Structure formats: C-alpha cells, structure tokens
XYZ file of C-alpha atoms in Angstrom:
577
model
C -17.758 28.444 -26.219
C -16.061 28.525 -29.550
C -12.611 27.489 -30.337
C -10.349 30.511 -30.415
C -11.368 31.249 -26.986
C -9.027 28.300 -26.106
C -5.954 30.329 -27.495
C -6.856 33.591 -25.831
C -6.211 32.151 -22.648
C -2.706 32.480 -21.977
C -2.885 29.805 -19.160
C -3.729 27.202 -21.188
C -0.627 27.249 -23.223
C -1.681 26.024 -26.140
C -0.562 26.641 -29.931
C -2.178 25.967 -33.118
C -0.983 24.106 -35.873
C -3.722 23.454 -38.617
C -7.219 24.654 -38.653
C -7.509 28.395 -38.631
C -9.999 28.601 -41.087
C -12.909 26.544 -37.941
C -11.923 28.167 -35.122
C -15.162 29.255 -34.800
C -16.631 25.679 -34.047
C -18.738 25.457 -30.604
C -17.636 23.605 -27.893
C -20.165 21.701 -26.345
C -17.896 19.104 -24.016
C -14.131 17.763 -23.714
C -13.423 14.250 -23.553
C -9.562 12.851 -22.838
C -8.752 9.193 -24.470
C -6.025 7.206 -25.561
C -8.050 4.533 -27.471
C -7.426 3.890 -30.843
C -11.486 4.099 -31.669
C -13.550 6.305 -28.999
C -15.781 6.915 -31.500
C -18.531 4.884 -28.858
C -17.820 7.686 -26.567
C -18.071 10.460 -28.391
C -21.218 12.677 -29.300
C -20.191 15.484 -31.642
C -19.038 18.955 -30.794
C -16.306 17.817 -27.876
C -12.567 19.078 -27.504
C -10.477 15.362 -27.571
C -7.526 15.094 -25.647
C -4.964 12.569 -26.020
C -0.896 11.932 -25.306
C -1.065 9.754 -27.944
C -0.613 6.484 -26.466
C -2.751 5.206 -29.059
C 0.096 5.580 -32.438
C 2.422 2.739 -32.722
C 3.460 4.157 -36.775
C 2.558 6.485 -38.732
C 0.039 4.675 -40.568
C -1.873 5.282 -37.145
C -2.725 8.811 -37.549
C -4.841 8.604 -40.082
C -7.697 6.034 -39.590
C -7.913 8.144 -35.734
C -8.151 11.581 -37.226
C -11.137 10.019 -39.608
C -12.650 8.530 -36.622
C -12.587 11.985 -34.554
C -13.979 14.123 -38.245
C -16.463 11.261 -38.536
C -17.763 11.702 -35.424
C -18.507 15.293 -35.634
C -15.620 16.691 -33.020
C -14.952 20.038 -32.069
C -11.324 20.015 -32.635
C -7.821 17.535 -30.943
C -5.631 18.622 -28.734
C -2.487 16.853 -28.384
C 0.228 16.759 -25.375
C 3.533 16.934 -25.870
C 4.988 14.942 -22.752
C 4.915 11.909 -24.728
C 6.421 12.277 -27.982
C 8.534 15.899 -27.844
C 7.061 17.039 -31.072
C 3.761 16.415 -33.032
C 4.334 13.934 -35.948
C 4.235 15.330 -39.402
C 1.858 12.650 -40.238
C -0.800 13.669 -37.652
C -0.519 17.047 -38.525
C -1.135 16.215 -42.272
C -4.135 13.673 -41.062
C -5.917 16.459 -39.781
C -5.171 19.045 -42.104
C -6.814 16.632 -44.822
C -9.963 16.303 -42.376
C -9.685 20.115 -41.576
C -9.827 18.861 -37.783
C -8.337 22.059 -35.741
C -4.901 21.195 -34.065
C -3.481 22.030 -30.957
C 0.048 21.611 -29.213
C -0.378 21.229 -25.275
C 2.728 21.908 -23.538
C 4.141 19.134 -21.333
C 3.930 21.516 -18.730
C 0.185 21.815 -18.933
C -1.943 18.937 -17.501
C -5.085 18.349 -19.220
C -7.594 18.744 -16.009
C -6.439 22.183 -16.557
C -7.565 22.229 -20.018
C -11.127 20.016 -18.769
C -11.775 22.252 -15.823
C -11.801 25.520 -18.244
C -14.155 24.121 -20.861
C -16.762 22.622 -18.045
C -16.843 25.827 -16.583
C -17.106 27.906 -19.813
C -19.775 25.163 -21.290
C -21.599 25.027 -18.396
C -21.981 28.591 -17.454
C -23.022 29.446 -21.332
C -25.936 26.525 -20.850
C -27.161 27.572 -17.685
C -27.036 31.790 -18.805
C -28.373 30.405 -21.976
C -31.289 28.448 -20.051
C -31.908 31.112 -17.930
C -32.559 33.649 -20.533
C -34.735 31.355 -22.393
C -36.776 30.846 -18.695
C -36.852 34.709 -18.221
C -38.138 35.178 -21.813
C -40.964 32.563 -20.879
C -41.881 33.990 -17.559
C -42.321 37.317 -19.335
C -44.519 35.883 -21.962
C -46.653 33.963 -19.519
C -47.216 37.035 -17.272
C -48.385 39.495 -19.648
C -50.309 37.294 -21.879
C -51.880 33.986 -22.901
C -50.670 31.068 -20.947
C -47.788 29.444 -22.926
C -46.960 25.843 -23.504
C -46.947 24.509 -19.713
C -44.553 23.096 -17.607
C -43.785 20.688 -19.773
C -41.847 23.386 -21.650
C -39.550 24.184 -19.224
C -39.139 20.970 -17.927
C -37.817 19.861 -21.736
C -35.404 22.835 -21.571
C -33.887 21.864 -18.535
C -33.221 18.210 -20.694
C -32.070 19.396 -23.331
C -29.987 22.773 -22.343
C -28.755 21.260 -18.320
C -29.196 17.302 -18.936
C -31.545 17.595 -15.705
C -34.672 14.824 -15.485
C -37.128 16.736 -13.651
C -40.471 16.130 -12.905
C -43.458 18.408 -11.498
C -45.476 16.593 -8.494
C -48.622 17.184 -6.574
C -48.736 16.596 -2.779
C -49.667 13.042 -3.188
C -47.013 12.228 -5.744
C -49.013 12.247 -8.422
C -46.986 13.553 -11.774
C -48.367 16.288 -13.162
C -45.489 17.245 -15.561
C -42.385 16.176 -16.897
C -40.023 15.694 -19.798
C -39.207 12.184 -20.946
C -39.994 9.090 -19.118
C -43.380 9.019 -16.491
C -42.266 8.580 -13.256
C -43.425 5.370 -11.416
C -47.325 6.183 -9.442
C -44.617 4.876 -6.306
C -41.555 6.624 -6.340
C -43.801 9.682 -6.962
C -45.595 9.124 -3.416
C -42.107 8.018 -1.631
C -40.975 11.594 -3.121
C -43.912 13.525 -1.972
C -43.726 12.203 1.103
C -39.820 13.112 1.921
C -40.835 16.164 0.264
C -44.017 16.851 2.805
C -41.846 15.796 5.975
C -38.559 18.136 5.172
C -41.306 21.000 4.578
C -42.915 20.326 7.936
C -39.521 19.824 9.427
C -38.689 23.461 8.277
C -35.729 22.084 6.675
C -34.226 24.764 4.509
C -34.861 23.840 0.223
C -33.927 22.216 -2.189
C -34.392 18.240 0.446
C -32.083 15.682 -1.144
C -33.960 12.421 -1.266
C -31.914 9.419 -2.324
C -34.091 6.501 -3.151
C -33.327 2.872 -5.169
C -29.799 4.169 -5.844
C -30.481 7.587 -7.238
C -30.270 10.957 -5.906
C -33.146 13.510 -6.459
C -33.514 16.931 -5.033
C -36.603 18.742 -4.668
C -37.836 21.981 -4.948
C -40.823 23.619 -3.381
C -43.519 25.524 -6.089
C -45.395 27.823 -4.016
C -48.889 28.807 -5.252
C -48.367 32.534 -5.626
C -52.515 33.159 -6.553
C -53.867 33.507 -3.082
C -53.446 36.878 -1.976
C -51.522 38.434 0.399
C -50.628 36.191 3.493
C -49.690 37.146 6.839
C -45.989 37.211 7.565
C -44.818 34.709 8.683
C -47.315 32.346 6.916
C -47.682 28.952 8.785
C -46.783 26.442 6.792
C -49.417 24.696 7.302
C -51.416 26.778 5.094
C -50.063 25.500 2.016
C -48.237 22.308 2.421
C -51.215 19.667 1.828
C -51.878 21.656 -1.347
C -48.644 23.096 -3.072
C -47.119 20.913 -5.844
C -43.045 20.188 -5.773
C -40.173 19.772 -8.485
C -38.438 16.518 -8.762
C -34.623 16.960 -10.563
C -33.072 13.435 -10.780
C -29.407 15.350 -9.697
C -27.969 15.853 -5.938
C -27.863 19.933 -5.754
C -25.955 20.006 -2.622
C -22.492 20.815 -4.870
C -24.168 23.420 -7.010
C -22.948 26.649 -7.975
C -25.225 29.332 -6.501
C -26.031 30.343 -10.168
C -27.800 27.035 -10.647
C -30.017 27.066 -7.698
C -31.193 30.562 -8.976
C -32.118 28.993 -11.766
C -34.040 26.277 -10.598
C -35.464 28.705 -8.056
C -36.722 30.590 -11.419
C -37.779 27.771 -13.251
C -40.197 26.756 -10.379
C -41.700 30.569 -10.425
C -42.419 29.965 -13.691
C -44.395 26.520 -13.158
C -46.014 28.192 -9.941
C -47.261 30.855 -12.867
C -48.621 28.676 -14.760
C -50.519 26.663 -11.707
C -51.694 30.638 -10.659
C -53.286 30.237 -13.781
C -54.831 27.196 -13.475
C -56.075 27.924 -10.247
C -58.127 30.957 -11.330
C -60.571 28.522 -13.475
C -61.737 26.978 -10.395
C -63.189 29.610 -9.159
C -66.184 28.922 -11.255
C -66.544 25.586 -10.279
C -65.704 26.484 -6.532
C -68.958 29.192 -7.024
C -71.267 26.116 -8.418
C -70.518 24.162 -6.286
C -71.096 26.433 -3.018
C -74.846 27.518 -4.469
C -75.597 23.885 -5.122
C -74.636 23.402 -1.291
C -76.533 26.269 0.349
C -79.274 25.232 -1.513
C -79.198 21.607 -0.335
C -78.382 22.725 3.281
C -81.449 25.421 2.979
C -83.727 22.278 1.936
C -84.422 23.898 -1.360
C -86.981 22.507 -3.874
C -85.628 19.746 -5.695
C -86.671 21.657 -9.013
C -84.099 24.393 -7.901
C -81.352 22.603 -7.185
C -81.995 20.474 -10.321
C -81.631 23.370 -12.375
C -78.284 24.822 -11.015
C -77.186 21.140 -11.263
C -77.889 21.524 -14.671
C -76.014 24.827 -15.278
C -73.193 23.257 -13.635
C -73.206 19.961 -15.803
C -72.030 21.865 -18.889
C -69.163 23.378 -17.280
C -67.608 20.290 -15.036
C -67.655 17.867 -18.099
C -68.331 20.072 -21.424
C -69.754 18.115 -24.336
C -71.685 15.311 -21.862
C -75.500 15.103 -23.752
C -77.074 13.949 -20.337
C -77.099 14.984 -16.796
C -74.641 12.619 -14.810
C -74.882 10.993 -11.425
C -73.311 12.581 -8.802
C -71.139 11.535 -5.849
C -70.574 13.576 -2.728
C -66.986 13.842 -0.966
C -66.876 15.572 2.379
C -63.452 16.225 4.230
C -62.311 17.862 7.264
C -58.309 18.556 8.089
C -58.020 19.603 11.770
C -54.817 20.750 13.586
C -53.765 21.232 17.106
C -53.861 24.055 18.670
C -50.118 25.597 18.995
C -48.838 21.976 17.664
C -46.966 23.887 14.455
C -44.785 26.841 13.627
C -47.157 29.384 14.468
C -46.679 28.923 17.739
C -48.771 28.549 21.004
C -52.548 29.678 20.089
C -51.854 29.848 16.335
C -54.970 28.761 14.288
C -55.162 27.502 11.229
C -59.004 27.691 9.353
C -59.351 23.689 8.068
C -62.017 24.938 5.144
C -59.851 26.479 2.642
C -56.996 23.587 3.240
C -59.773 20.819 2.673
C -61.008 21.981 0.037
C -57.583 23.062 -1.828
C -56.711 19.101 -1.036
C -59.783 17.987 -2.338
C -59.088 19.867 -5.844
C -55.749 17.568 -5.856
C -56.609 14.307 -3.991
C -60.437 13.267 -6.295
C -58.268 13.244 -9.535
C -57.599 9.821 -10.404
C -53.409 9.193 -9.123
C -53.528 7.051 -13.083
C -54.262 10.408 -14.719
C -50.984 12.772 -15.555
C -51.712 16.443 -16.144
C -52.707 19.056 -14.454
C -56.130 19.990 -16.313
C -57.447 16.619 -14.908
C -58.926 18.107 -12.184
C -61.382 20.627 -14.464
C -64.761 18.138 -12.951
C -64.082 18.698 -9.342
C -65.942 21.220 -7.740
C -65.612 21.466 -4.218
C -66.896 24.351 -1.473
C -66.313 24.712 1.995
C -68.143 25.859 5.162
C -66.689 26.039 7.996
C -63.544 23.199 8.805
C -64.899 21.156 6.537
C -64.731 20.947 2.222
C -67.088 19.131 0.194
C -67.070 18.098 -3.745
C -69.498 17.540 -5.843
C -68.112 15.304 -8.134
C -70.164 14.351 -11.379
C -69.956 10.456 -12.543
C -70.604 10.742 -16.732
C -73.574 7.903 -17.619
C -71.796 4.592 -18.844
C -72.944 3.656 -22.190
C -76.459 2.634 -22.509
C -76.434 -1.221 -23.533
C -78.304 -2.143 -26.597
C -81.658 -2.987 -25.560
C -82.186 -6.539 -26.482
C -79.193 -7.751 -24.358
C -80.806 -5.763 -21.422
C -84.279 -7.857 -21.873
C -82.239 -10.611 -22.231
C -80.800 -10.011 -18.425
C -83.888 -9.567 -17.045
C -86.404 -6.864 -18.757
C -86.301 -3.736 -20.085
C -85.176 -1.936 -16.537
C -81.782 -3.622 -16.984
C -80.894 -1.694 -20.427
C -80.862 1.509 -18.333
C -77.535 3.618 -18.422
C -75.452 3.323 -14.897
C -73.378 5.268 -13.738
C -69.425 5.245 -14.585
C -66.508 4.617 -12.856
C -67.351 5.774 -8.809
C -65.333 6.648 -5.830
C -64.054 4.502 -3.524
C -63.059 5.194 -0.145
C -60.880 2.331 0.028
C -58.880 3.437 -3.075
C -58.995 7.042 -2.379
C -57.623 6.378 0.805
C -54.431 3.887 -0.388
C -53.747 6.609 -2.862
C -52.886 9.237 -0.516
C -52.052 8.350 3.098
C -48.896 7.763 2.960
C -47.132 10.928 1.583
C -50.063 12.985 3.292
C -49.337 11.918 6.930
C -46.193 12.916 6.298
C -47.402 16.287 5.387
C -49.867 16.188 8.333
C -46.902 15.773 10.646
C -47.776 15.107 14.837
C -50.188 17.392 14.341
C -52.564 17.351 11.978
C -55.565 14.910 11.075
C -57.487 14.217 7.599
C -60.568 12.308 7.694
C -62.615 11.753 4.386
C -66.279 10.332 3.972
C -67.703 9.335 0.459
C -71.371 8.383 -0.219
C -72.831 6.577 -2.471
C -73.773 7.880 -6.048
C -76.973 9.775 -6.594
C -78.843 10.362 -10.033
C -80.994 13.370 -9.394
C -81.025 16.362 -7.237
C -83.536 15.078 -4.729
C -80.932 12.580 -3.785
C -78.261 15.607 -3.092
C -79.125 16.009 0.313
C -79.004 12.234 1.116
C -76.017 11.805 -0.198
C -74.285 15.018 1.716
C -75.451 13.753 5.396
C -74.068 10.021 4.227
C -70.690 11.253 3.369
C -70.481 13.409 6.422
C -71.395 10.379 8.464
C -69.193 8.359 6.590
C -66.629 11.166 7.954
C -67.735 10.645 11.158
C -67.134 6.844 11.103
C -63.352 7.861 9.694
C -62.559 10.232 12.882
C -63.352 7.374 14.710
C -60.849 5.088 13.733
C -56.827 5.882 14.350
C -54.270 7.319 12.401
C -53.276 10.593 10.306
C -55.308 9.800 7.264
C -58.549 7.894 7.630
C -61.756 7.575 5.089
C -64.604 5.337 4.961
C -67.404 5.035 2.465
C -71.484 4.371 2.321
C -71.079 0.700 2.720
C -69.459 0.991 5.999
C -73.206 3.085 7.441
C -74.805 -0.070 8.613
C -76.578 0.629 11.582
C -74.478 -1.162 14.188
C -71.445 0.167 12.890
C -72.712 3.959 12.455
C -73.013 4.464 15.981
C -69.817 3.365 16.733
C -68.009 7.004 16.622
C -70.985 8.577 19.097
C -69.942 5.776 22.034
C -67.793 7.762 24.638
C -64.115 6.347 24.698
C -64.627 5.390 28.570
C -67.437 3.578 28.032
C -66.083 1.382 24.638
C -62.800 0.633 26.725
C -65.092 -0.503 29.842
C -67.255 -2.671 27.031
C -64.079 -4.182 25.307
C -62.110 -4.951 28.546
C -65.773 -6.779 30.303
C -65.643 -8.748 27.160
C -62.450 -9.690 25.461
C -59.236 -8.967 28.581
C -60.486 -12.359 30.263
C -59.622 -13.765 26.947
C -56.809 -11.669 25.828
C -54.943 -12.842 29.159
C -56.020 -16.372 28.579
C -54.362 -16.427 24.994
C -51.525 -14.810 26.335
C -50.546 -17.469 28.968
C -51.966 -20.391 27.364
C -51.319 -19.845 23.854
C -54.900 -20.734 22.601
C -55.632 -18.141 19.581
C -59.221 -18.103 21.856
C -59.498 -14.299 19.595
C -58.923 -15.061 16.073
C -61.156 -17.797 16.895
C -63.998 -15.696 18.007
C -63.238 -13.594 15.205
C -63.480 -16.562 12.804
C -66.354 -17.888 14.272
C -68.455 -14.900 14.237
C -67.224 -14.157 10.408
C -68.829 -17.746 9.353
C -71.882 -16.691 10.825
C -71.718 -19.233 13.326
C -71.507 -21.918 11.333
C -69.166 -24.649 12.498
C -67.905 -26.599 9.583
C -67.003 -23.411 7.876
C -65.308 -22.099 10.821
C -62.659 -25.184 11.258
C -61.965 -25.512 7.583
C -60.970 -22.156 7.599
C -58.942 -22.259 10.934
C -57.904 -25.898 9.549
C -59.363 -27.543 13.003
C -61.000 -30.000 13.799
C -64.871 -29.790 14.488
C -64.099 -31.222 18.365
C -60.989 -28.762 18.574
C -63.258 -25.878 17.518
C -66.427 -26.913 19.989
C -63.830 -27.145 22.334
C -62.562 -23.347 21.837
C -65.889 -21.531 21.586
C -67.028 -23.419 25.073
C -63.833 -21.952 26.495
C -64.454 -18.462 25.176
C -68.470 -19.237 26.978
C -66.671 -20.059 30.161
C -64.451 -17.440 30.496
C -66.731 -14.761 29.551
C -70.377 -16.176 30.986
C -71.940 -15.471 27.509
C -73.639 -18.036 25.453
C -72.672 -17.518 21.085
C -75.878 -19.530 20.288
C -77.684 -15.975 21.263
C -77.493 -13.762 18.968
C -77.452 -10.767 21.592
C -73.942 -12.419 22.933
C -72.425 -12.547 18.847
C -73.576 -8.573 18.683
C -72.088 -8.022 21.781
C -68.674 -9.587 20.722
C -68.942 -8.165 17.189
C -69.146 -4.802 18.550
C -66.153 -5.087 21.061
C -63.848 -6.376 18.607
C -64.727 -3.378 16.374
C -63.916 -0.931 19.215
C -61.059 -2.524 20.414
C-alpha cells in the first residue's frame, strides 16, 4: 500500500504535517516503539508509531528522526495523547530527513492504525502472489516446463514469509526454498501426513512437532486419467507427494488457503510432467520382464538390456549390473473407504511406490528417480534397477591383492533390504493404515542378462520370506535365502505354533516362574555355535553356571544340543516363534 492511502481513510484520523512530496512510498509493515534507537527492529519500508515516550528535550528529536531515515522507513506517525501538540522540533527533524509526518488523534488507538496496514499489506502480498502463481500455472500448462517447484516455493518466502517444503510419501524432500529439512522430521511429517489422509481428515492436517507448527497440504497427481468417483483413497496415498508450510493455517483467511490450494496445483503440474517420462522406462522395463518370464534367449534380453542402459543412466560407457526389486501391497477386502467388497488392484500402487521408495532418502530432487524402471503384473511391481560399474582399480594394485581377477570393475553402491526397509516403514505404515500390507524382496546383483531370471525368482522369494514375518512394512534380502530359513514362509501357521510350543513353552513357563533366562541362553548358546567358553563370556557366566543351564534346557525338553538335529530343531522354533 502506499502512503496517501493512510489519509483517504477517514477512520484513521490522521493529518499530515511534512512530507507531501513521498507520499507515494510503499508500505510494507508497521511497527509501534517508544525506544530511543529501534533501529535493531526495524527492516525498511514500515509505518513507525510512537507517543513519544522516548523525548526528554528537544535535542531528542533529531538523532531519532536520523535513526528512522537511516533505516529506510516508510514514514512516523505520532499520537497526540501524550504531548497535546507535535513539537516544532520534531516536525523540523523530519522535514530535514524528508521523513512523512503524521498527527494521530488521541482519540485514535494505534491497533486501529496496525490492524488497517496488516490487512492492506497482507492482502496486496497474497493478490500479488497469487497472480504471479496464476501467471506460472499458465506458462507451465501450455508450454515448456518452467523452473520447478522450487520456484514457487521461493515466492511463497519471499512474497508470504512461508517456509515450505515439497515431500514424497516417505518424507523424503523433494523441494524447497531455504534450509533442507532434516531426513527425520521429513518422515515424522509424512507420516502424520499419511495417517490424517487415511483418517479422511479434511486438509490442510496441522502437525506440531519439536515446538513448531506445520500444516500440510495434499498434491494430488492429476496425470492418471480419469478415476472413478469417489476414488478410494487408497489409490493414491502410498504414492502422492505433500506440502510442508512451517505456519499453523487453522486462523487463515479463506483467501490464503486458495492460494496454497493453487500453489500445490501448480507443483502437482509440474510432477504430471515428470511422471510422463517414466513411461519409457515403465515400457523397458515390462519387455525386459516378459522376456525373462517367457525364458527368452539370453542374447535377446541382453540386447533390450542394452537399449535400456542408455536411457536409465545416459552417458554410462559400459553395461551396468543390475539388481532386481519385487514388491507386492495387498489390502483387505472392504477394510477402507470403498466400502464392503471394494477392490483395490496392488500392481499399479507397487509399482508407483517403487518409483518413490528405490531413490536414495540422501538424494533431494525430484529427477533422482530417472534410473528406476519398474513394471507390474498382476499385485505385484518389480524394478529393474541398474548399479553403474565402480571404477576399475589400476591394475598393478589388483595383482598385488591377489592376480589379475581382482583388478576387475564391481559393481557400485547396491540395495539393501535392511536400509531400504528403515527408510520407509515408519511413515508408510501409517499410510498403510489397519489395512493394508507392503512386503519387499531384493536380490542380489547380477552382471549379465543370463543372470536376470535368477535374480527375479530370488527377490520374489526374498518377498516371500518378508510376508512371513509381522508387521505393516516388511523386506528381506538374498542373504536371508539360506535353505533352512527359505522354507520358513511355506510351513502352515498350525503346524509352526504346534513345533514352537513342543519345543520352547516347557521352557518359556520355566523362565517365567523361576527366573532362569533358560531362552536367551539357548539363544546364546546356539549363536556361539555351541561353543562353551564363548557362550559364558558373552552371557558373563561362569562355565559351571552355563553347563548347568543347557542340562536344564536337555531336561525339560528331552533333547540332547550335542546333536546337531536337536540345535536345528531349536534354531528353527525360535525363528518361528
């Protein structure tokens, strides 16, 4: 707002009595003060208040107008309930500094005066914002894709004051303006975020967390068609990314929440956008897999492997190794909004969670996900994910290490289901709600297409392995495939509870009336491999103490742990149990 506008407001009551000549200075804030230096306060381009408690003499008028002119102000008003009349000397300070003047009558309170100009100022920076936004939507729409979200995300800085941030599902940051959010607070906010979506809970969910307040906004993927109304939520809450605005926006002016409803339109644009390139890599990635799955020549697959190379990491001189990642998200029937008998197809949500949940939660941006190329069949999604050659090592240090072999190039940085897993449990079984399930199997990497089908029934036993084991989110890796262990998920639940009860209640009920740890020890016992001076110095028992234990455990169960039938046995039931 400019200056004048103060005196055509007859309410305000105000009269002018230097400055005429600046009255067309912006406004940008209003600050009140009675110190005889605010300059620490001030930012340029306010409206400063004061009753003048600050001027003892007239020799104080002048070093406080400087301060104000220095300081880049908009212009003073001055009240009148303290002194009657404005002192000659201030008026003649500020006509020197050509500081604007006003007169507030003692019948006007200044919150009067600060409520006006934080209306005015703020409804000129949000129309201001918005028209700026609307501009940028149109450009992005009928053209080239425009500078991001980063760009909007600096105009809600610097035109609102707003810290915002653009999230994926798992919390990692994919945007923002300013400071990187910390990897954790971006989970803890996806998570809320996840569980007030699932909740149905109406948008923007206030999340308070450490002290500060942050509201979030939903960013719907627009690209996918037409969906049936109403769309289960389900559809889209694994996958859809979310905007983070470090402000509560439970006191905000309708205005305002239309424009951050338009400023996450905009972003959702840009993902539409983003989206469409993966289409390509979604189409390599399914003919690599029907080929595998048809047991085509290795030849064949080699080549599309090498057509596909190019495009999932461009500029890379050799052909990579290659990791598979299979993934299945199943639902209960009826367990979700759409009702009794609603059913929700697990392919397409795998695989759009698979796009998000392989890029590394370290890397910011949403182009980091340009090497993942995942299909689906089916419930389930699976990625081929290339692993660029590390750098070969010169080959005199590889001789030195043991031959020429050893100066091969290895693979880079590979998958872990361990890691993956950490990464995105938590804010994902809040997405998954009572309801849902995500199980994840990686394999191990692969250097050349007759590996490909290897690798695809590993990870999807590795899957298997994962539904086995409790809770919303579960994954396990190629390690975990050793034989005992892989046919764990195939043994019937009534016959694993009959094995574990035979086994381990007689000494379950023993340890709970006695107070004998008889478990852990068996579980410590069998970990050192039987051996039993490794087994009390990590229990920190005596040998006797420990001989004495492990005869106990023989007694109460009838099995001897010198055979190594009887240490299967137990391994196996404290696995299931």
């Amino acid at each position: 707002m400019r200056l004048r506008a103060l005196l055509e407001n007859d309410a305000l009551g105000l009269r002018l009595l230097g400055g005429d000549e600046e009255l067309d200075r912006s406004v940008r804030g209003v600050m009140t003060t009675d110190l005889r230096d605010p300059s620490r306060y001030l930012t340029g381009g306010e409206l400063v208040l004061t009753g003048l408690v600050w001027r003892r003499d007239a020799q104080d008028s002048e070093p406080f107008v400087r301060i104000l002119a220095g300081a880049g102000v908009a212009g003073l008003a001055v009240g009148e309930a303290e002194l009657g009349a404005i002192p000659d000397d201030l008026v003649e300070a500020c006509r020197r500094h050509r500081l604007p003047l006003f007169a507030v009558h003692e019948t006007v309170a200044f919150a009067m005066i600060t409520e006006y100009v934080v209306r005015q100022v703020s409804g000129e920076r949000a129309g201001d914002l918005a028209a700026v936004v609307d501009r940028h939507r149109r450009l992005m729409t009928s053209g080239p894709a425009g500078g991001g979200p980063e760009v909007v995300l600096d105009l809600l800085g610097s035109d609102l004051d707003l810290h915002a941030w653009v999230l994926s599902p798992t919390g990692r940051q994919i945007a923002g303006a300013g400071a990187p959010l910390p990897a954790s607070l971006g989970a803890e906010l996806a998570g809320l975020h996840l569980a007030a979506v699932r909740s149905g809970r109406r948008a923007p969910h206030r999340a308070a967390l450490a002290g500060t307040t942050y509201s979030l906004f939903p960013i719907r993927n627009n690209g996918r068609g037409a969906a049936p109304a109403p769309r289960d939520v389900r559809e889209s809450v694994l996958s859809d990314w979310l905007l983070a605005v470090e402000a509560d926006a439970g006191d905000w002016p309708a205005a305002r929440l239309d424009l951050l409803q338009g400023v996450t339109q905009l972003i959702a644009v840009e993902r539409d956008r983003r989206d469409a390139a993966r289409t390509v890599r979604r189409r390599l990635a399914q003919e690599v897999l029907e080929l595998v799955q048809a047991g085509a020549a290795p030849a064949e697959i080699a080549a599309r492997l090498r057509v596909a190379t190019p495009v999932l990491l461009p500029g890379l001189g050799t052909a990579p190794h290659w990791q598979v990642v299979v993934a299945r998200v199943e639902w209960e029937e009826g367990g979700a909004p759409g009702g009794a008998g609603s059913r929700i197809e697990g392919g397409p949500v795998a695989q759009a969670l698979l796009e998000e949940i392989l890029v590394d939660p370290a890397v910011t941006g949403p182009d980091s996900a340009d090497r993942i190329a995942v299909a689906h069949t089916g419930d389930e999604a699976i990625a081929l994910v290339p692993l660029p050659a590390a750098p070969e090592r010169p080959a005199d240090a590889g001789e030195a290490e043991g031959g020429p072999e050893a100066a091969a190039p290895q693979e880079g940085p590979a998958l872990h289901a361990d890691a993956l897993l950490a990464a995105v449990r938590a804010p994902l079984s809040a997405g998954l709600g009572d309801d849902g399930r995500l199980t994840l199997g990686v394999s191990a990497s692969v250097h050349s297409a007759e590996g490909l089908r290897g690798a695809l029934e590993e990870a999807r036993h590795a899957r298997r392995v994962a539904a086995a084991r409790p809770g919303r989110v579960c994954a396990a890796g190629h390690h975990e495939l050793a034989s005992h262990v892989l046919l764990l998920p195939f043994v019937p639940d009534d016959v694993r509870r009959a094995f574990t009860a035979r086994l381990l209640d007689p000494l379950r009920e023993y340890d709970r009336r006695h107070r004998a740890e008889l478990i852990p020890t068996l579980e410590a016992f069998l970990d050192c491999d039987g051996s039993w001076t490794r087994c009390a110095a990590r229990l920190h028992l005596h040998v006797n103490t420990l001989r004495y234990r492990v005869g106990r455990i023989e007694q109460l169960t009838g099995r001897d742990l010198a055979r190594l039938e009887d240490k299967l046995d137990f391994f196996l039931a404290l696995r299931m149990s």
